[in-house]
PDB file of C-alpha atoms in Angstrom:
ATOM      1  CA  LEU A 383     -23.625 -38.919  32.211  1.00 44.00           C
ATOM      2  CA  VAL A 384     -26.995 -40.409  33.205  1.00 44.00           C
ATOM      3  CA  CYS A 385     -26.176 -43.367  31.027  1.00 48.00           C
ATOM      4  CA  ILE A 386     -22.759 -43.919  32.542  1.00 47.00           C
ATOM      5  CA  GLU A 387     -24.253 -43.671  36.044  1.00 50.00           C
ATOM      6  CA  ALA A 388     -26.979 -46.257  35.100  1.00 47.00           C
ATOM      7  CA  VAL A 389     -24.473 -48.671  33.708  1.00 47.00           C
ATOM      8  CA  LEU A 390     -22.153 -48.141  36.801  1.00 47.00           C
ATOM      9  CA  ALA A 391     -25.063 -48.788  39.323  1.00 49.00           C
ATOM     10  CA  PHE A 392     -26.137 -51.887  37.298  1.00 49.00           C
ATOM     11  CA  SER A 393     -22.590 -53.295  36.936  1.00 48.00           C
ATOM     12  CA  LEU A 394     -21.852 -52.944  40.604  1.00 49.00           C
ATOM     13  CA  ARG A 395     -24.903 -55.080  41.607  1.00 51.00           C
ATOM     14  CA  ILE A 396     -23.860 -57.840  39.366  1.00 48.00           C
ATOM     15  CA  PRO A 397     -20.361 -59.216  40.385  1.00 51.00           C
ATOM     16  CA  GLU A 398     -19.914 -60.633  36.676  1.00 51.00           C
ATOM     17  CA  MET A 399     -20.281 -57.245  35.310  1.00 47.00           C
ATOM     18  CA  ALA A 400     -17.675 -55.675  37.738  1.00 50.00           C
ATOM     19  CA  GLY A 401     -14.935 -56.235  35.208  1.00 52.00           C
ATOM     20  CA  TRP A 402     -16.868 -54.665  32.476  1.00 48.00           C
ATOM     21  CA  TYR A 403     -17.499 -51.674  34.574  1.00 47.00           C
ATOM     22  CA  TRP A 404     -13.663 -50.851  34.481  1.00 48.00           C
ATOM     23  CA  VAL A 405     -13.499 -51.388  30.716  1.00 49.00           C
ATOM     24  CA  PHE A 406     -16.609 -49.118  30.193  1.00 50.00           C
ATOM     25  CA  ILE A 407     -15.039 -46.350  32.402  1.00 51.00           C
ATOM     26  CA  VAL A 408     -11.721 -46.492  30.661  1.00 47.00           C
ATOM     27  CA  CYS A 409     -13.300 -46.481  27.245  1.00 48.00           C
ATOM     28  CA  SER A 410     -15.609 -43.559  28.363  1.00 52.00           C
ATOM     29  CA  TYR A 411     -12.670 -41.543  29.614  1.00 48.00           C
ATOM     30  CA  LEU A 412     -10.830 -42.475  26.388  1.00 46.00           C
ATOM     31  CA  VAL A 413     -13.875 -41.295  24.135  1.00 49.00           C
ATOM     32  CA  VAL A 414     -14.169 -38.180  26.154  1.00 50.00           C
ATOM     33  CA  ALA A 415     -10.354 -37.338  25.947  1.00 46.00           C
ATOM     34  CA  ILE A 416     -10.055 -38.028  22.214  1.00 53.00           C
ATOM     35  CA  SER A 417     -13.179 -35.853  21.641  1.00 52.00           C
ATOM     36  CA  CYS A 418     -11.659 -33.073  23.645  1.00 49.00           C
ATOM     37  CA  PHE A 419      -8.418 -33.300  21.730  1.00 51.00           C
ATOM     38  CA  PHE A 420     -10.195 -33.058  18.224  1.00 51.00           C
ATOM     39  CA  LEU A 421     -12.316 -30.352  19.529  1.00 49.00           C
ATOM     40  CA  THR A 422      -9.209 -28.466  20.838  1.00 55.00           C
ATOM     41  CA  GLN A 423      -7.493 -28.932  17.514  1.00 56.00           C
ATOM     42  CA  LEU A 424     -10.483 -27.636  15.688  1.00 51.00           C
ATOM     43  CA  PHE A 425     -10.741 -24.596  17.799  1.00 56.00           C
ATOM     44  CA  ILE A 426      -7.035 -23.972  17.410  1.00 57.00           C
ATOM     45  CA  THR A 427      -7.279 -24.285  13.681  1.00 60.00           C
ATOM     46  CA  VAL A 428     -10.412 -22.026  13.465  1.00 54.00           C
ATOM     47  CA  ARG A 429      -8.675 -19.480  15.835  1.00 60.00           C
ATOM     48  CA  GLU A 430      -5.591 -19.567  13.589  1.00 59.00           C
ATOM     49  CA  GLN A 431      -7.554 -19.014  10.492  1.00 60.00           C
ATOM     50  CA  ALA A 432      -9.613 -16.220  11.929  1.00 56.00           C
ATOM     51  CA  ALA A 433      -6.333 -14.738  13.227  1.00 56.00           C
ATOM     52  CA  GLY A 434      -4.825 -14.998   9.735  1.00 57.00           C
ATOM     53  CA  TYR A 435      -7.963 -13.437   8.178  1.00 54.00           C
ATOM     54  CA  ILE A 436      -7.799 -10.614  10.691  1.00 53.00           C
ATOM     55  CA  THR A 437      -4.083 -10.143  10.093  1.00 53.00           C
ATOM     56  CA  THR A 438      -4.675 -10.265   6.358  1.00 55.00           C
ATOM     57  CA  ARG A 439      -7.604  -7.898   6.520  1.00 58.00           C
ATOM     58  CA  GLN A 440      -5.598  -5.571   8.677  1.00 60.00           C
ATOM     59  CA  ASP A 441      -2.560  -5.582   6.418  1.00 63.00           C
ATOM     60  CA  PHE A 442      -5.004  -5.044   3.363  1.00 64.00           C
ATOM     61  CA  SER A 443      -6.529  -2.078   5.291  1.00 74.00           C
ATOM     62  CA  GLU A 444      -3.350  -0.519   6.230  1.00 76.00           C
ATOM     63  CA  ARG A 445      -2.228  -0.845   2.538  1.00 76.00           C
ATOM     64  CA  GLN A 446      -5.457   0.751   1.401  1.00 78.00           C
ATOM     65  CA  MET A 447      -4.948   3.699   3.895  1.00 77.00           C
ATOM     66  CA  ALA A 448      -1.412   4.074   2.745  1.00 74.00           C
ATOM     67  CA  GLU A 449      -2.534   4.123  -0.976  1.00 79.00           C
ATOM     68  CA  LYS A 450      -5.119   6.653  -0.037  1.00 76.00           C
ATOM     69  CA  MET A 451      -2.763   8.947   1.695  1.00 74.00           C
ATOM     70  CA  PHE A 452      -0.359   8.728  -1.155  1.00 67.00           C
ATOM     71  CA  GLU A 453      -3.133   9.636  -3.506  1.00 72.00           C
ATOM     72  CA  ARG A 454      -4.096  12.677  -1.630  1.00 71.00           C
ATOM     73  CA  TYR A 455      -0.394  13.969  -1.328  1.00 70.00           C
ATOM     74  CA  ARG A 456      -0.085  13.244  -4.999  1.00 69.00           C
ATOM     75  CA  LEU A 457      -3.169  15.255  -5.785  1.00 68.00           C
ATOM     76  CA  LEU A 458      -1.969  18.176  -3.376  1.00 69.00           C
ATOM     77  CA  SER A 459       1.333  18.139  -5.111  1.00 67.00           C
ATOM     78  CA  GLU A 460       0.085  18.178  -8.689  1.00 75.00           C
ATOM     79  CA  ASN A 461      -2.780  20.583  -8.216  1.00 72.00           C
ATOM     80  CA  THR A 462      -1.120  23.280  -5.981  1.00 80.00           C
ATOM     81  CA  ARG A 463      -0.165  26.493  -7.643  1.00 87.00           C
ATOM     82  CA  ASP A 464       2.988  26.821  -5.478  1.00 90.00           C
ATOM     83  CA  ILE A 465       6.243  25.364  -6.701  1.00 92.00           C
ATOM     84  CA  ILE A 466       7.365  22.420  -4.743  1.00 91.00           C
ATOM     85  CA  LEU A 467      10.973  21.103  -5.153  1.00 94.00           C
ATOM     86  CA  PHE A 468      13.063  18.580  -3.324  1.00 93.00           C
ATOM     87  CA  ILE A 469      16.748  19.922  -3.423  1.00 95.00           C
ATOM     88  CA  ARG A 470      19.736  17.872  -2.321  1.00 94.00           C
ATOM     89  CA  VAL A 471      21.523  19.889   0.330  1.00 91.00           C
ATOM     90  CA  SER A 472      25.079  18.791  -0.383  1.00 90.00           C
ATOM     91  CA  ASP A 473      25.116  20.168  -3.793  1.00 92.00           C
ATOM     92  CA  GLY A 474      21.821  21.986  -4.573  1.00 94.00           C
ATOM     93  CA  ARG A 475      20.677  19.421  -7.227  1.00 96.00           C
ATOM     94  CA  ILE A 476      16.854  19.470  -7.921  1.00 96.00           C
ATOM     95  CA  LEU A 477      15.532  15.989  -7.059  1.00 94.00           C
ATOM     96  CA  GLU A 478      11.936  16.360  -7.578  1.00 92.00           C
ATOM     97  CA  ALA A 479       9.563  19.043  -8.801  1.00 92.00           C
ATOM     98  CA  ASN A 480       5.885  19.180  -9.163  1.00 92.00           C
ATOM     99  CA  GLN A 481       3.807  20.390 -12.343  1.00 93.00           C
ATOM    100  CA  ALA A 482       3.641  24.093 -11.036  1.00 93.00           C
ATOM    101  CA  ALA A 483       7.399  24.137 -11.278  1.00 95.00           C
ATOM    102  CA  VAL A 484       7.377  22.840 -14.783  1.00 96.00           C
ATOM    103  CA  GLN A 485       4.937  25.566 -15.655  1.00 95.00           C
ATOM    104  CA  ALA A 486       6.667  28.306 -13.916  1.00 96.00           C
ATOM    105  CA  TYR A 487      10.140  27.581 -15.374  1.00 97.00           C
ATOM    106  CA  GLY A 488       9.275  26.520 -18.754  1.00 97.00           C
ATOM    107  CA  TYR A 489      11.391  23.409 -18.566  1.00 97.00           C
ATOM    108  CA  GLU A 490      10.253  19.779 -19.306  1.00 96.00           C
ATOM    109  CA  LEU A 491      10.227  17.741 -15.919  1.00 94.00           C
ATOM    110  CA  GLN A 492      13.265  15.684 -17.058  1.00 96.00           C
ATOM    111  CA  ASP A 493      15.191  18.779 -17.806  1.00 96.00           C
ATOM    112  CA  LEU A 494      14.324  20.501 -14.564  1.00 96.00           C
ATOM    113  CA  LEU A 495      15.642  17.362 -12.823  1.00 95.00           C
ATOM    114  CA  THR A 496      18.875  17.770 -14.142  1.00 96.00           C
ATOM    115  CA  LYS A 497      19.291  21.482 -12.831  1.00 97.00           C
ATOM    116  CA  ASN A 498      20.823  22.952  -9.830  1.00 96.00           C
ATOM    117  CA  ILE A 499      18.876  25.380  -7.764  1.00 96.00           C
ATOM    118  CA  ARG A 500      21.588  27.965  -8.686  1.00 96.00           C
ATOM    119  CA  ASP A 501      20.521  27.415 -12.351  1.00 96.00           C
ATOM    120  CA  LEU A 502      16.925  28.860 -11.349  1.00 97.00           C
ATOM    121  CA  ARG A 503      18.067  31.871  -9.667  1.00 97.00           C
ATOM    122  CA  ALA A 504      18.546  35.259 -11.197  1.00 97.00           C
ATOM    123  CA  PRO A 505      22.234  35.906 -11.943  1.00 96.00           C
ATOM    124  CA  GLU A 506      22.490  38.739  -9.293  1.00 97.00           C
ATOM    125  CA  THR A 507      21.320  36.465  -6.461  1.00 96.00           C
ATOM    126  CA  ARG A 508      23.266  33.204  -7.105  1.00 96.00           C
ATOM    127  CA  HIS A 509      26.084  34.024  -4.792  1.00 96.00           C
ATOM    128  CA  LEU A 510      23.644  33.853  -1.894  1.00 95.00           C
ATOM    129  CA  VAL A 511      22.486  30.260  -2.576  1.00 95.00           C
ATOM    130  CA  GLY A 512      25.172  28.374  -0.569  1.00 92.00           C
ATOM    131  CA  GLN A 513      24.563  30.506   2.602  1.00 94.00           C
ATOM    132  CA  GLN A 514      20.859  29.948   2.093  1.00 94.00           C
ATOM    133  CA  LEU A 515      21.084  26.238   1.733  1.00 93.00           C
ATOM    134  CA  GLU A 516      23.011  25.996   4.830  1.00 93.00           C
ATOM    135  CA  GLN A 517      20.508  28.023   6.848  1.00 94.00           C
ATOM    136  CA  ALA A 518      17.641  25.887   5.446  1.00 93.00           C
ATOM    137  CA  LYS A 519      19.523  22.833   6.495  1.00 92.00           C
ATOM    138  CA  ALA A 520      20.070  23.986  10.037  1.00 93.00           C
ATOM    139  CA  THR A 521      16.862  25.799  10.979  1.00 94.00           C
ATOM    140  CA  GLY A 522      14.758  26.257   7.983  1.00 93.00           C
ATOM    141  CA  ILE A 523      14.493  29.548   6.024  1.00 94.00           C
ATOM    142  CA  PHE A 524      11.809  31.936   4.714  1.00 94.00           C
ATOM    143  CA  PHE A 525      12.949  34.673   2.265  1.00 96.00           C
ATOM    144  CA  GLU A 526      12.088  36.333  -0.988  1.00 95.00           C
ATOM    145  CA  THR A 527      14.397  36.223  -4.058  1.00 97.00           C
ATOM    146  CA  LEU A 528      14.493  36.439  -7.858  1.00 97.00           C
ATOM    147  CA  HIS A 529      14.216  33.324 -10.103  1.00 97.00           C
ATOM    148  CA  GLN A 530      14.881  32.958 -13.864  1.00 97.00           C
ATOM    149  CA  ARG A 531      12.818  31.005 -16.401  1.00 97.00           C
ATOM    150  CA  LYS A 532      14.126  29.006 -19.281  1.00 97.00           C
ATOM    151  CA  ASP A 533      13.406  31.965 -21.565  1.00 97.00           C
ATOM    152  CA  GLY A 534      15.686  34.203 -19.330  1.00 96.00           C
ATOM    153  CA  SER A 535      12.687  36.233 -17.779  1.00 97.00           C
ATOM    154  CA  ILE A 536      13.011  37.015 -14.215  1.00 97.00           C
ATOM    155  CA  PHE A 537      10.115  36.738 -11.605  1.00 97.00           C
ATOM    156  CA  PRO A 538       9.984  37.357  -7.788  1.00 97.00           C
ATOM    157  CA  VAL A 539       9.345  34.282  -5.376  1.00 97.00           C
ATOM    158  CA  GLU A 540       8.830  33.802  -1.756  1.00 96.00           C
ATOM    159  CA  ILE A 541      10.566  30.586  -0.477  1.00 95.00           C
ATOM    160  CA  ASN A 542       9.917  28.561   2.573  1.00 94.00           C
ATOM    161  CA  SER A 543      12.553  25.753   2.720  1.00 94.00           C
ATOM    162  CA  VAL A 544      12.997  23.089   5.471  1.00 94.00           C
ATOM    163  CA  SER A 545      15.478  20.160   5.799  1.00 93.00           C
ATOM    164  CA  VAL A 546      13.989  16.717   5.879  1.00 91.00           C
ATOM    165  CA  VAL A 547      15.244  13.243   5.454  1.00 89.00           C
ATOM    166  CA  LEU A 548      14.005  11.441   2.382  1.00 82.00           C
ATOM    167  CA  ASP A 549      15.159   7.801   1.424  1.00 82.00           C
ATOM    168  CA  GLY A 550      17.969   8.262   3.887  1.00 86.00           C
ATOM    169  CA  GLU A 551      19.267  11.453   2.344  1.00 88.00           C
ATOM    170  CA  ARG A 552      19.140  15.011   3.754  1.00 90.00           C
ATOM    171  CA  VAL A 553      17.126  17.244   1.378  1.00 93.00           C
ATOM    172  CA  LEU A 554      15.401  20.386   1.355  1.00 94.00           C
ATOM    173  CA  LEU A 555      11.559  20.595   0.854  1.00 92.00           C
ATOM    174  CA  SER A 556      11.225  23.921  -0.764  1.00 93.00           C
ATOM    175  CA  ILE A 557       7.757  25.613  -1.321  1.00 92.00           C
ATOM    176  CA  LEU A 558       8.233  28.661  -3.786  1.00 94.00           C
ATOM    177  CA  ARG A 559       5.346  31.119  -4.552  1.00 93.00           C
ATOM    178  CA  ASN A 560       5.469  33.380  -7.452  1.00 95.00           C
ATOM    179  CA  ILE A 561       4.885  36.901  -5.985  1.00 94.00           C
ATOM    180  CA  THR A 562       4.725  38.974  -9.092  1.00 93.00           C
ATOM    181  CA  GLU A 563       1.216  40.033  -8.617  1.00 92.00           C
ATOM    182  CA  ARG A 564       1.740  40.989  -4.902  1.00 89.00           C
ATOM    183  CA  ARG A 565       4.738  43.025  -6.008  1.00 90.00           C
ATOM    184  CA  GLN A 566       2.640  44.766  -8.810  1.00 90.00           C
ATOM    185  CA  VAL A 567      -0.029  45.604  -6.196  1.00 89.00           C
ATOM    186  CA  GLU A 568       2.448  46.974  -3.811  1.00 87.00           C
ATOM    187  CA  ALA A 569       3.923  49.135  -6.527  1.00 88.00           C
ATOM    188  CA  ARG A 570       0.553  50.463  -7.321  1.00 89.00           C
ATOM    189  CA  LEU A 571      -0.006  51.357  -3.815  1.00 89.00           C
ATOM    190  CA  ARG A 572       3.029  53.399  -3.301  1.00 83.00           C
TER     191      ARG A 572
END
């Protein structure tokens, strides 16, 4: 700016330089405008790249959090002693089962997933399944009953079942606990 003022003052004193003054002014403004345009474009590009980096970083972080959460639930499901079953409300078919269910019933996982919840109930309790499925669907249900293993042996279970939507389908999330030891302790105490 000091240079521009000096040239301006000098050119106004010399009449022959007056025309050059306007050329100089126009060129100066042009240089400043072009510089501002390129700096603005550079700023926009840097800002967009930074936003892209932040968005990519955020997406990556969200995916990492989802993967960690999935791993926690997988570990919880696989390592709990309680039986966890996803059961289709409409027909009682077992859609998913954890490792505790495989161990408790004696079926391979693929075989267990072909079963209906009625197949796991003791014969004398199967007539109650339809009513219990409906109650679990409506309000959730907590009850005790008898289940049957692949080898035909019967064991008592405590069931806590609630209705959830999984992949757009209404299913029951059922947590079953083998209460054989509790029943044995209760019998000894009597």
